[in-house]
XYZ file of C-alpha atoms in Angstrom:
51
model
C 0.000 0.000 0.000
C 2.708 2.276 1.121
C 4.127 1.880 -2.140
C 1.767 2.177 -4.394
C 0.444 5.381 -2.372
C 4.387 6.739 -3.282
C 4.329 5.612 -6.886
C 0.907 7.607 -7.349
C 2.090 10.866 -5.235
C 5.503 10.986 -7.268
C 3.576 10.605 -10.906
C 0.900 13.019 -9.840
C 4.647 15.625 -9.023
C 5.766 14.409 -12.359
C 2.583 15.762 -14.315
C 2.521 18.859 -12.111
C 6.221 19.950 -12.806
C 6.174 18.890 -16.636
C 2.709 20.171 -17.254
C 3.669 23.886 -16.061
C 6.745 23.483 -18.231
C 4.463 22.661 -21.055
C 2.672 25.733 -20.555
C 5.650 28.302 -20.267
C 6.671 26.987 -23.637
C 3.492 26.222 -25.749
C 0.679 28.361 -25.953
C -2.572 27.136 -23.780
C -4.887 27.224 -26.707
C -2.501 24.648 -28.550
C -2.296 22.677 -25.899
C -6.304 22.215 -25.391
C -6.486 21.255 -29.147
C -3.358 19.382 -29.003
C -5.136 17.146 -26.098
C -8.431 17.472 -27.729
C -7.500 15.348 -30.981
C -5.819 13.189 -28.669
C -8.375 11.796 -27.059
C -10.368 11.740 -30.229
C -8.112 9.989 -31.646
C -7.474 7.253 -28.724
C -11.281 6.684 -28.752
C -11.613 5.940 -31.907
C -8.528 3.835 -32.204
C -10.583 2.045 -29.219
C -13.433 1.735 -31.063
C -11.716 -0.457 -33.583
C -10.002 -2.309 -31.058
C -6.632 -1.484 -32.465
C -5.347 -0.338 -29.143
């Protein structure tokens, strides 16, 4: 438990840090569409069950 409670607190630190990196260098508007075709994109490679 102890370790899987440290594994999740140091990947949530992970996103935090690089995530406000991300958004000193790329523009947040870019960003929203960038992860907005993403996720389109993952569903509908889902949908045909090739991932």
């Amino acid at each position: 438990f102890l370790g899987a409670s440290l594994a999740m607190a140091t990947v949530t630190l992970l996103g935090v840090v690089f995530g406000e990196a991300l958004i000193q260098i790329v523009p947040v508007a870019y960003l929203r569409k960038g992860s907005a075709l993403l996720f389109v994109l993952i569903g509908v490679l889902m949908f045909f069950e090739i991932l």
